[in-house]
Amino acid sequence: MRREVYIVGSGGQGVVLMGALLAEAYALKNWNVVQTVVYDAAQRGGLARAEVVMSDTEIYYPKVRKADVVVAFSSDALPGAKSKMNGHTVILADESLKDKGVESLGFKVVYVPFERWAREELHSARVMNMVALGYCLKTLGDISLEEVEMALKERFKGDLFKLNMAAVKIGLEASEF
């Protein structure tokens, strides 16, 4: 089975980190994984994209062809992502994008308050990408909480691990999938 996730946002929103952790969680499940990132030279505010391809068989093409899930923190890169979507693609968009024309792309859109939940529940908008990671993982349905926890433990220690794990759990528990 091949899974493809395309993540778009602006620099500083954690697009690259979310893609890396998604890839690491699937690698811990012993799947083959390829992650690629593209970002503007600006550290904050520039366009950022991450593509993650995961498969329980060999991966012959390392880029997203038709995304199962597109996670959007910013609407700027979404029109360019249209070629990577098809009828089964689900766009998980932060609720702040409701009036940004995301529906005009013609795909199923689920607006999720990633940033608001992070701010309200954990008092840190910085972990909205981890809330989105949990929501995305639940949408895909292939990863256990233990695999996510192992991936986070390899990257974070102490209070940072606890904060990020709490954010992932918020997304996992809130997912409608």
GROMACS .gro file of N, CA, C and O in nm, residues 46 81 87 119:
model
   16
   46GLY      N    1   0.815   3.265   0.394
   46GLY     CA    2   0.829   3.214   0.258
   46GLY      C    3   0.750   3.085   0.242
   46GLY      O    4   0.710   3.021   0.339
   81ALA      N    5  -0.053   2.286  -0.590
   81ALA     CA    6  -0.065   2.147  -0.546
   81ALA      C    7  -0.177   2.073  -0.619
   81ALA      O    8  -0.190   1.952  -0.606
   87GLY      N    9  -0.962   1.268  -0.713
   87GLY     CA   10  -1.094   1.256  -0.650
   87GLY      C   11  -1.094   1.200  -0.509
   87GLY      O   12  -1.187   1.224  -0.433
  119ARG      N   13  -0.336   2.669   2.061
  119ARG     CA   14  -0.333   2.787   2.146
  119ARG      C   15  -0.421   2.767   2.270
  119ARG      O   16  -0.379   2.795   2.382
   0.00000   0.00000   0.00000
